[in-house]
């Protein structure tokens, strides 16, 4: 049924504990009923200190299918939104759907699109989706052969989930071989041809058959300014991408999203959830660098604040197989910038347990919200509990305004040893 008219509050469970999940909860809470109260009843599990200020949080293991399904049944949950990849790969969506609970997130089999790079490459090959050439190697000898075949710069990837640490792009052959050797002790590796160009993250809602695009974003994967330093989970992002060619989104729908979803449906593993297309625009066309099976982090923090269409209705329609006929989601003309504040030592060995202060002052900046990631309360103190601590999100009429707001807010926040990039969205030309 579109547009959705909720006759009652939808009981929603959001799984996860990152800034992405905080951004999802914030977007859901923007929907209000006629009397101005929140349109939906939202619970998060396990959440974090920021999410806990917005909605009730439950301490349960989001990767345990039986535990999540039992909680959802006991609490009459009508929609489960799965944030991170680990519950997807663990089969949480399958357990929920078996019990008739509408779930936004693919089952274990379709989540292999993210969980196994070899699986993703096979699907792309079958579906005729453009991507870089790659060789799977199960031994160091094979990896070295492939490294020499493709040449520098070298691209070596862990085949399975590696929390953003599995990919190395380097001009240094010895380093490429060492990376392959390390990840071979965990499974196979993929050696890939180097692709050169601008990167774009484009998200699609999928109900297994129909896809709807969200607004494109760009993520900054390297730790330091000027794209120096190691790859991370993502240090910042902005949306939209004013420099994209007209017709870009339509081309990705036709050549990438629809063929991929069709192939998965054909294999009896329909993809219900968010298809994250990590793309690179090379001189010979658009190529897929990676698929993820969930909302991107930190891109979600800049895409959802600009979403005008009610999020719950879209996710419920996708989870219920009812996207056909739903209009494309609408986005505001505002732009959004997010800058991630990370702990000292991130990504190799983040220092945790340090106090964070100044958030109230930061939130005084117009257009600024803060999406918490690795935060926890200890009495009156807010502590950093992991690598990526929080995302400062700023919207504005243009990128100069949004950037100025984000960085002004960051100046108010104190975290000993905290690190962030100063060049997020610095060179966005309209
Ligand atoms: P992935 O986890 O596969 O997205 O890779 C992380 C980052 O490594 C990407 O965002 C790119 O910046 C870079 N990367 C991955 N694959 C390639 C490639 N084939 N060519 C160039 N850069 C790549
Ligand atoms: N921002 C990259 C990711 O979510 O995988």
XYZ file of C-alpha atoms and ligand atoms in Angstrom, residues 219 221 233 276 292 294 296-299, ligand 2:
15
model
C 33.014 7.857 1.449
C 38.157 5.292 3.290
C 35.791 1.542 7.890
C 25.154 -1.266 -1.368
C 27.664 -4.777 0.721
C 23.514 -3.378 4.328
C 27.063 1.877 4.500
C 28.730 3.555 7.418
C 29.365 6.558 7.334
C 27.389 7.154 4.110
N 31.610 2.895 4.165
C 31.965 1.610 3.786
C 31.115 0.554 4.284
O 30.097 0.788 4.917
O 31.432 -0.596 4.043
